[in-house]
The first five atom37 places (N, CA, C, CB, O) and aatype in JSON, in Angstrom:
{
  "aatype": [20, 20, 20, 20, 20, 20, 20, 20, 20, 20, 20, 20, 20, 20, 20, 20, 20, 20, 20, 20, 20, 20, 20, 20, 20, 20, 20, 20, 20, 20, 20, 20, 20, 20, 20, 20, 20, 20, 20, 20, 20, 20, 20, 20, 20, 20, 20, 20, 20, 20, 20, 20, 20, 20, 20, 20, 20, 20, 20, 20, 20, 20, 20, 20, 20, 20, 20, 20, 20, 20, 20, 20, 20, 20, 20, 20, 20, 20, 20, 20, 20, 20, 20, 20, 20, 20, 20, 20, 20, 20, 20, 20, 20, 20, 20, 20, 20, 20],
  "atom_mask": [
    [1, 1, 1, 1, 1],
    [1, 1, 1, 1, 1],
    [1, 1, 1, 1, 1],
    [1, 1, 1, 1, 1],
    [1, 1, 1, 1, 1],
    [1, 1, 1, 1, 1],
    [1, 1, 1, 1, 1],
    [1, 1, 1, 1, 1],
    [1, 1, 1, 1, 1],
    [1, 1, 1, 1, 1],
    [1, 1, 1, 1, 1],
    [1, 1, 1, 1, 1],
    [1, 1, 1, 1, 1],
    [1, 1, 1, 1, 1],
    [1, 1, 1, 1, 1],
    [1, 1, 1, 1, 1],
    [1, 1, 1, 1, 1],
    [1, 1, 1, 1, 1],
    [1, 1, 1, 1, 1],
    [1, 1, 1, 1, 1],
    [1, 1, 1, 1, 1],
    [1, 1, 1, 1, 1],
    [1, 1, 1, 1, 1],
    [1, 1, 1, 1, 1],
    [1, 1, 1, 1, 1],
    [1, 1, 1, 1, 1],
    [1, 1, 1, 1, 1],
    [1, 1, 1, 1, 1],
    [1, 1, 1, 1, 1],
    [1, 1, 1, 1, 1],
    [1, 1, 1, 1, 1],
    [1, 1, 1, 1, 1],
    [1, 1, 1, 1, 1],
    [1, 1, 1, 1, 1],
    [1, 1, 1, 1, 1],
    [1, 1, 1, 1, 1],
    [1, 1, 1, 1, 1],
    [1, 1, 1, 1, 1],
    [1, 1, 1, 1, 1],
    [1, 1, 1, 1, 1],
    [1, 1, 1, 1, 1],
    [1, 1, 1, 1, 1],
    [1, 1, 1, 1, 1],
    [1, 1, 1, 1, 1],
    [1, 1, 1, 1, 1],
    [1, 1, 1, 1, 1],
    [1, 1, 1, 1, 1],
    [1, 1, 1, 1, 1],
    [1, 1, 1, 1, 1],
    [1, 1, 1, 1, 1],
    [1, 1, 1, 1, 1],
    [1, 1, 1, 1, 1],
    [1, 1, 1, 1, 1],
    [1, 1, 1, 1, 1],
    [1, 1, 1, 1, 1],
    [1, 1, 1, 1, 1],
    [1, 1, 1, 1, 1],
    [1, 1, 1, 1, 1],
    [1, 1, 1, 1, 1],
    [1, 1, 1, 1, 1],
    [1, 1, 1, 1, 1],
    [1, 1, 1, 1, 1],
    [1, 1, 1, 1, 1],
    [1, 1, 1, 1, 1],
    [1, 1, 1, 1, 1],
    [1, 1, 1, 1, 1],
    [1, 1, 1, 1, 1],
    [1, 1, 1, 1, 1],
    [1, 1, 1, 1, 1],
    [1, 1, 1, 1, 1],
    [1, 1, 1, 1, 1],
    [1, 1, 1, 1, 1],
    [1, 1, 1, 1, 1],
    [1, 1, 1, 1, 1],
    [1, 1, 1, 1, 1],
    [1, 1, 1, 1, 1],
    [1, 1, 1, 1, 1],
    [1, 1, 1, 1, 1],
    [1, 1, 1, 1, 1],
    [1, 1, 1, 1, 1],
    [1, 1, 1, 1, 1],
    [1, 1, 1, 1, 1],
    [1, 1, 1, 1, 1],
    [1, 1, 1, 1, 1],
    [1, 1, 1, 1, 1],
    [1, 1, 1, 1, 1],
    [1, 1, 1, 1, 1],
    [1, 1, 1, 1, 1],
    [1, 1, 1, 1, 1],
    [1, 1, 1, 1, 1],
    [1, 1, 1, 1, 1],
    [1, 1, 1, 1, 1],
    [1, 1, 1, 1, 1],
    [1, 1, 1, 1, 1],
    [1, 1, 1, 1, 1],
    [1, 1, 1, 1, 1],
    [1, 1, 1, 1, 1],
    [1, 1, 1, 1, 1]
  ],
  "atom_positions": [
    [[-47.06, 70.67, -2.46], [-47.48, 69.57, -3.14], [-47.84, 68.49, -2.12], [-46.44, 69.13, -4.11], [-47.17, 68.24, -1.12]],
    [[-48.96, 67.88, -2.47], [-49.51, 66.79, -1.6], [-48.63, 65.52, -1.71], [-51.01, 66.44, -2.01], [-47.89, 65.29, -2.67]],
    [[-48.78, 64.78, -0.68], [-47.97, 63.47, -0.7], [-48.45, 62.58, -1.82], [-48.12, 62.66, 0.69], [-47.65, 61.96, -2.52]],
    [[-49.78, 62.52, -2.01], [-50.37, 61.54, -3.08], [-49.94, 62.08, -4.45], [-52.06, 61.42, -3.0], [-49.72, 61.26, -5.35]],
    [[-49.79, 63.45, -4.7], [-49.39, 63.92, -5.99], [-47.83, 63.51, -6.15], [-49.66, 65.55, -6.11], [-47.42, 63.0, -7.18]],
    [[-47.06, 63.77, -5.1], [-45.75, 63.41, -5.11], [-45.46, 61.83, -5.54], [-45.25, 63.73, -3.74], [-44.59, 61.5, -6.34]],
    [[-46.28, 61.03, -4.92], [-46.23, 59.61, -5.13], [-46.58, 59.33, -6.55], [-47.14, 58.88, -4.18], [-45.9, 58.51, -7.17]],
    [[-47.66, 59.97, -7.14], [-48.23, 59.83, -8.46], [-47.11, 60.32, -9.5], [-49.62, 60.68, -8.59], [-46.88, 59.68, -10.53]],
    [[-46.46, 61.43, -9.19], [-45.38, 61.91, -10.11], [-44.18, 61.04, -10.06], [-44.95, 63.32, -9.78], [-43.59, 60.77, -11.11]],
    [[-43.79, 60.58, -8.91], [-42.58, 59.7, -8.77], [-42.89, 58.34, -9.46], [-42.19, 59.47, -7.19], [-41.99, 57.81, -10.12]],
    [[-44.13, 57.76, -9.36], [-44.41, 56.56, -10.04], [-44.35, 56.74, -11.48], [-45.68, 56.05, -9.66], [-43.77, 55.89, -12.16]],
    [[-44.9, 57.75, -12.0], [-44.96, 58.13, -13.4], [-43.53, 58.41, -13.86], [-45.89, 59.38, -13.6], [-43.25, 58.02, -14.99]],
    [[-42.66, 58.98, -13.2], [-41.24, 59.18, -13.56], [-40.68, 57.8, -13.62], [-40.43, 60.12, -12.53], [-40.06, 57.5, -14.63]],
    [[-40.81, 56.94, -12.67], [-40.06, 55.66, -12.56], [-40.66, 54.82, -13.76], [-40.25, 54.89, -11.03], [-39.88, 54.07, -14.35]],
    [[-41.9, 54.88, -14.15], [-42.41, 54.07, -15.25], [-41.78, 54.6, -16.57], [-44.01, 54.12, -15.31], [-41.32, 53.85, -17.42]],
    [[-41.8, 55.91, -16.67], [-41.18, 56.47, -17.94], [-39.65, 56.09, -18.11], [-41.32, 58.08, -17.94], [-39.17, 55.83, -19.21]],
    [[-38.92, 56.08, -16.93], [-37.51, 55.69, -17.06], [-37.48, 54.18, -17.33], [-36.67, 56.06, -15.75], [-36.61, 53.73, -18.08]],
    [[-38.34, 53.41, -16.78], [-38.28, 52.01, -17.01], [-38.55, 51.7, -18.45], [-39.24, 51.3, -16.13], [-37.92, 50.78, -18.96]],
    [[-39.5, 52.44, -19.21], [-39.85, 52.27, -20.65], [-38.57, 52.64, -21.36], [-41.13, 53.19, -21.14], [-38.11, 51.87, -22.2]],
    [[-37.96, 53.8, -21.06], [-36.8, 54.35, -21.79], [-35.72, 53.32, -21.69], [-36.32, 55.75, -21.23], [-35.18, 52.99, -22.74]],
    [[-35.33, 52.77, -20.57], [-34.37, 51.82, -20.37], [-34.63, 50.58, -21.12], [-34.25, 51.55, -19.01], [-33.73, 50.07, -21.79]],
    [[-35.85, 50.06, -21.05], [-36.22, 48.84, -21.9], [-36.01, 49.02, -23.29], [-37.63, 48.44, -21.74], [-35.51, 48.11, -23.94]],
    [[-36.35, 50.19, -23.86], [-36.17, 50.5, -25.32], [-34.76, 50.6, -25.62], [-36.87, 51.79, -25.74], [-34.32, 50.15, -26.68]],
    [[-33.93, 51.22, -24.69], [-32.38, 51.4, -25.13], [-31.81, 49.86, -25.08], [-31.41, 52.54, -23.95], [-30.97, 49.49, -25.9]],
    [[-32.31, 49.03, -24.11], [-31.67, 47.73, -24.0], [-32.14, 46.92, -25.34], [-32.13, 46.97, -22.56], [-31.35, 46.19, -25.94]],
    [[-33.44, 47.09, -25.73], [-33.81, 46.32, -26.9], [-33.0, 46.82, -28.04], [-35.32, 46.42, -27.21], [-32.43, 45.98, -28.73]],
    [[-32.87, 48.04, -28.32], [-31.99, 48.55, -29.33], [-30.55, 48.14, -29.33], [-32.02, 49.91, -29.26], [-29.96, 47.95, -30.39]],
    [[-29.96, 47.99, -28.14], [-28.64, 47.63, -28.04], [-28.49, 46.14, -28.36], [-28.13, 47.98, -26.7], [-27.48, 45.78, -28.96]],
    [[-29.49, 45.19, -27.98], [-29.39, 43.83, -28.18], [-29.63, 43.69, -29.7], [-30.38, 43.03, -27.28], [-28.87, 42.97, -30.35]],
    [[-30.57, 44.28, -30.25], [-30.79, 44.13, -31.62], [-29.65, 44.5, -32.46], [-31.9, 44.86, -32.0], [-29.38, 43.84, -33.46]],
    [[-28.91, 45.58, -32.08], [-27.72, 46.04, -32.76], [-26.66, 44.86, -32.74], [-27.16, 47.37, -32.05], [-26.0, 44.48, -33.72]],
    [[-26.61, 44.36, -31.49], [-25.57, 43.25, -31.36], [-25.85, 42.03, -32.1], [-25.4, 42.86, -29.97], [-24.93, 41.35, -32.56]],
    [[-27.27, 41.65, -32.26], [-27.63, 40.42, -32.88], [-27.82, 40.64, -34.43], [-28.93, 39.85, -32.21], [-27.98, 39.69, -35.19]],
    [[-27.79, 41.91, -34.85], [-28.07, 42.07, -36.37], [-27.13, 41.26, -37.32], [-27.93, 43.58, -36.77], [-27.58, 40.62, -38.27]],
    [[-25.79, 41.32, -37.03], [-24.95, 40.49, -37.94], [-25.29, 39.16, -38.02], [-23.63, 40.53, -37.61], [-25.24, 38.59, -39.12]],
    [[-25.67, 38.49, -36.84], [-26.04, 37.07, -36.87], [-27.31, 36.78, -37.55], [-26.12, 36.55, -35.55], [-27.46, 35.77, -38.23]],
    [[-28.27, 37.73, -37.34], [-29.58, 37.64, -38.0], [-29.4, 37.78, -39.46], [-30.56, 38.71, -37.48], [-30.04, 37.06, -40.22]],
    [[-28.58, 38.65, -39.9], [-28.45, 38.92, -41.41], [-27.73, 37.64, -41.95], [-27.56, 40.36, -41.76], [-28.12, 37.17, -43.02]],
    [[-26.71, 37.07, -41.26], [-26.04, 35.84, -41.77], [-26.96, 34.81, -41.88], [-24.94, 35.39, -40.93], [-26.89, 34.07, -42.86]],
    [[-27.9, 34.64, -40.93], [-28.92, 33.45, -41.05], [-29.88, 33.81, -42.27], [-29.84, 33.25, -39.57], [-30.14, 32.95, -43.11]],
    [[-30.4, 35.09, -42.34], [-31.16, 35.36, -43.49], [-30.6, 35.26, -44.76], [-31.63, 36.5, -43.4], [-31.31, 34.84, -45.67]],
    [[-29.34, 35.62, -45.01], [-28.78, 35.58, -46.23], [-27.64, 34.55, -46.3], [-28.36, 36.9, -46.57], [-26.58, 34.84, -46.86]],
    [[-27.87, 33.29, -45.69], [-26.88, 32.38, -45.48], [-26.33, 31.94, -46.92], [-27.43, 31.21, -44.62], [-27.01, 31.98, -47.94]],
    [[-25.05, 31.53, -46.87], [-24.39, 31.08, -48.07], [-25.1, 29.97, -48.78], [-23.04, 30.67, -47.75], [-25.55, 29.03, -48.12]],
    [[-25.22, 29.99, -49.92], [-25.67, 28.87, -50.8], [-24.62, 28.5, -51.62], [-26.85, 29.19, -51.66], [-24.13, 29.3, -52.42]],
    [[-24.16, 27.23, -51.5], [-23.08, 26.62, -52.4], [-23.49, 25.87, -53.55], [-22.26, 25.73, -51.66], [-24.49, 25.15, -53.52]],
    [[-22.74, 26.02, -54.62], [-22.93, 25.14, -55.68], [-22.22, 23.81, -55.39], [-22.46, 25.77, -56.97], [-21.73, 23.68, -54.27]],
    [[-22.11, 22.77, -56.32], [-21.66, 21.54, -56.04], [-20.18, 21.65, -55.69], [-21.93, 20.62, -57.18], [-19.75, 21.08, -54.69]],
    [[-19.42, 22.34, -56.45], [-17.94, 22.45, -56.24], [-17.69, 23.13, -54.98], [-17.23, 23.2, -57.37], [-16.86, 22.64, -54.21]],
    [[-18.34, 24.23, -54.66], [-18.22, 24.87, -53.37], [-18.51, 23.95, -52.22], [-19.11, 26.03, -53.31], [-17.76, 23.91, -51.25]],
    [[-19.54, 23.24, -52.32], [-19.92, 22.26, -51.21], [-18.94, 21.18, -50.98], [-21.22, 21.61, -51.51], [-18.73, 20.79, -49.83]],
    [[-18.29, 20.63, -52.07], [-17.23, 19.77, -52.0], [-16.03, 20.26, -51.31], [-16.91, 19.38, -53.23], [-15.41, 19.48, -50.59]],
    [[-15.61, 21.57, -51.46], [-14.55, 22.12, -50.83], [-14.86, 22.45, -49.32], [-14.14, 23.29, -51.6], [-13.99, 22.39, -48.45]],
    [[-16.17, 22.82, -49.08], [-16.58, 23.17, -47.78], [-16.54, 21.92, -46.88], [-17.96, 23.81, -47.81], [-16.11, 21.95, -45.73]],
    [[-17.0, 20.83, -47.47], [-17.13, 19.6, -46.72], [-15.85, 18.8, -46.83], [-18.33, 18.78, -47.21], [-15.75, 17.78, -46.14]],
    [[-14.92, 19.15, -47.59], [-13.69, 18.46, -47.82], [-13.95, 16.97, -48.41], [-12.89, 18.41, -46.47], [-13.33, 16.03, -47.93]],
    [[-14.76, 16.81, -49.32], [-14.99, 15.59, -49.92], [-15.01, 15.73, -51.37], [-16.19, 15.03, -49.46], [-15.22, 16.79, -51.95]],
    [[-14.76, 14.57, -51.96], [-14.58, 14.63, -53.49], [-16.04, 14.7, -54.1], [-13.74, 13.27, -54.09], [-17.08, 14.44, -53.5]],
    [[-15.91, 15.08, -55.31], [-17.09, 15.36, -56.15], [-17.96, 13.99, -56.2], [-16.61, 15.87, -57.7], [-19.18, 13.99, -56.03]],
    [[-17.25, 12.88, -56.42], [-18.02, 11.58, -56.4], [-18.58, 11.11, -55.13], [-17.2, 10.52, -56.87], [-19.57, 10.37, -55.13]],
    [[-18.0, 11.5, -54.03], [-18.53, 11.24, -52.73], [-19.82, 12.02, -52.47], [-17.51, 11.56, -51.69], [-20.84, 11.5, -52.02]],
    [[-19.68, 13.35, -52.79], [-20.76, 14.24, -52.61], [-21.98, 13.84, -53.54], [-20.26, 15.69, -52.89], [-23.12, 14.0, -53.1]],
    [[-21.81, 13.38, -54.67], [-22.85, 12.91, -55.66], [-23.51, 11.8, -55.06], [-22.29, 12.51, -57.06], [-24.74, 11.75, -55.04]],
    [[-22.72, 10.8, -54.52], [-23.3, 9.55, -53.78], [-24.15, 9.86, -52.64], [-22.2, 8.65, -53.24], [-25.2, 9.28, -52.39]],
    [[-23.6, 10.87, -51.93], [-24.4, 11.33, -50.67], [-25.76, 11.95, -51.19], [-23.53, 12.5, -49.75], [-26.79, 11.71, -50.56]],
    [[-25.77, 12.63, -52.17], [-26.97, 13.18, -52.64], [-27.89, 12.25, -53.24], [-26.72, 14.16, -53.53], [-29.1, 12.35, -53.04]],
    [[-27.32, 11.26, -54.04], [-28.16, 10.36, -54.57], [-28.76, 9.44, -53.55], [-27.49, 9.65, -55.55], [-29.87, 8.95, -53.77]],
    [[-28.09, 9.16, -52.42], [-28.62, 8.32, -51.35], [-29.51, 8.96, -50.26], [-27.51, 7.71, -50.7], [-30.06, 8.38, -49.32]],
    [[-29.54, 10.44, -50.61], [-30.35, 11.15, -49.71], [-29.65, 11.35, -48.24], [-31.69, 10.38, -49.62], [-30.35, 11.56, -47.25]],
    [[-28.39, 11.27, -48.18], [-27.7, 11.21, -46.92], [-27.38, 12.75, -46.53], [-26.34, 10.28, -47.04], [-26.92, 12.96, -45.4]],
    [[-27.57, 13.67, -47.3], [-27.18, 15.04, -47.08], [-28.27, 16.02, -47.52], [-25.89, 15.33, -47.81], [-28.94, 15.79, -48.53]],
    [[-28.44, 17.03, -46.83], [-29.56, 18.1, -47.3], [-29.15, 18.83, -48.53], [-29.85, 19.23, -46.16], [-27.99, 19.23, -48.61]],
    [[-29.98, 19.03, -49.5], [-29.65, 19.71, -50.7], [-30.93, 20.33, -51.32], [-28.95, 18.74, -51.69], [-32.06, 19.97, -51.0]],
    [[-30.68, 21.26, -52.18], [-31.81, 21.89, -52.86], [-31.68, 21.67, -54.37], [-31.88, 23.43, -52.53], [-30.7, 22.08, -54.99]],
    [[-32.69, 21.02, -54.94], [-32.66, 20.78, -56.43], [-33.42, 21.92, -57.19], [-33.31, 19.35, -56.77], [-34.63, 22.06, -56.99]],
    [[-32.77, 22.68, -58.01], [-33.41, 23.57, -58.84], [-33.3, 23.26, -60.23], [-32.96, 24.81, -58.61], [-32.4, 23.73, -60.93]],
    [[-34.31, 22.38, -60.74], [-34.27, 21.68, -62.02], [-33.01, 20.85, -62.14], [-34.36, 22.68, -63.18], [-32.95, 19.95, -61.3]],
    [[-31.98, 20.94, -62.97], [-30.98, 20.1, -63.12], [-29.78, 20.52, -62.09], [-30.59, 20.11, -64.59], [-28.79, 19.82, -61.9]],
    [[-30.01, 21.65, -61.5], [-28.78, 22.14, -60.61], [-29.14, 21.76, -59.2], [-28.49, 23.83, -60.7], [-30.29, 21.69, -58.76]],
    [[-28.07, 21.53, -58.56], [-28.09, 20.98, -57.1], [-27.33, 22.13, -56.21], [-27.25, 19.39, -56.98], [-26.2, 22.52, -56.54]],
    [[-27.95, 22.62, -55.16], [-27.41, 23.6, -54.28], [-27.39, 23.17, -52.9], [-28.13, 24.81, -54.39], [-28.16, 22.26, -52.59]],
    [[-26.61, 23.68, -51.98], [-26.46, 23.34, -50.67], [-26.5, 24.67, -49.86], [-25.19, 22.53, -50.47], [-25.81, 25.63, -50.18]],
    [[-27.38, 24.68, -48.72], [-27.31, 25.9, -47.94], [-26.34, 25.52, -46.78], [-28.79, 26.4, -47.41], [-26.37, 24.42, -46.24]],
    [[-25.46, 26.55, -46.42], [-24.44, 26.43, -45.42], [-25.1, 25.94, -44.14], [-23.7, 27.78, -45.2], [-24.66, 24.96, -43.53]],
    [[-26.14, 26.63, -43.75], [-26.73, 26.46, -42.4], [-27.1, 25.01, -42.37], [-28.01, 27.43, -42.13], [-26.77, 24.29, -41.42]],
    [[-27.84, 24.55, -43.49], [-28.27, 23.07, -43.45], [-27.11, 22.12, -43.32], [-29.06, 22.69, -44.73], [-27.2, 21.14, -42.58]],
    [[-25.93, 22.4, -44.07], [-24.66, 21.58, -44.03], [-24.13, 21.66, -42.6], [-23.54, 22.13, -45.1], [-23.75, 20.61, -42.08]],
    [[-24.07, 22.73, -41.96], [-23.55, 22.91, -40.59], [-24.39, 22.1, -39.61], [-23.54, 24.43, -40.19], [-23.84, 21.44, -38.73]],
    [[-25.73, 22.14, -39.75], [-26.64, 21.28, -38.85], [-26.41, 19.87, -39.17], [-28.17, 21.6, -39.03], [-26.36, 19.06, -38.24]],
    [[-26.26, 19.49, -40.42], [-26.03, 18.05, -40.73], [-24.74, 17.63, -40.13], [-26.02, 17.76, -42.26], [-24.71, 16.55, -39.53]],
    [[-23.64, 18.38, -40.21], [-22.36, 18.01, -39.66], [-22.5, 17.86, -38.14], [-21.27, 19.06, -40.01], [-22.04, 16.88, -37.56]],
    [[-23.17, 18.86, -37.52], [-23.31, 18.64, -36.03], [-23.93, 17.39, -35.68], [-24.1, 19.7, -35.41], [-23.52, 16.74, -34.71]],
    [[-24.89, 17.0, -36.42], [-25.65, 15.63, -36.13], [-24.64, 14.59, -36.44], [-27.04, 15.37, -37.06], [-24.58, 13.64, -35.66]],
    [[-23.84, 14.61, -37.44], [-22.87, 13.5, -37.61], [-21.87, 13.62, -36.54], [-22.18, 13.52, -38.99], [-21.34, 12.57, -36.16]],
    [[-21.52, 14.73, -35.99], [-20.38, 14.74, -35.05], [-20.9, 14.06, -33.78], [-19.82, 16.24, -34.75], [-20.16, 13.31, -33.14]],
    [[-22.14, 14.29, -33.4], [-22.82, 13.84, -32.13], [-22.88, 12.26, -32.28], [-24.38, 14.55, -31.92], [-22.62, 11.56, -31.3]],
    [[-23.21, 11.73, -33.43], [-23.57, 10.38, -33.58], [-22.36, 9.52, -33.64], [-24.41, 10.2, -34.75], [-22.47, 8.31, -33.45]],
    [[-21.24, 10.08, -33.89], [-19.92, 9.25, -33.87], [-19.33, 9.12, -32.45], [-18.82, 9.92, -34.82], [-18.29, 8.49, -32.27]]
  ]
}
């Protein structure tokens, strides 16, 4: 076997190995992140009572916060809902500002 053929086959082998390792790492990282991704995609949505419990505030306090636009919420006709992710971000912002 010529030296140039050996170099080409070695380079091809190294490239194939690199591609395989890259794919295995990608699969491993995705498997590790999948629960977090699913949690973000299917985040909890709270009704009014659940949001009160989650935030540890009274019904009247939460109603005032919604009325004044102080807190993120979703209005679906007459119903008001709260995404946990939005509430968590809101809480983080309040924590930093204090």
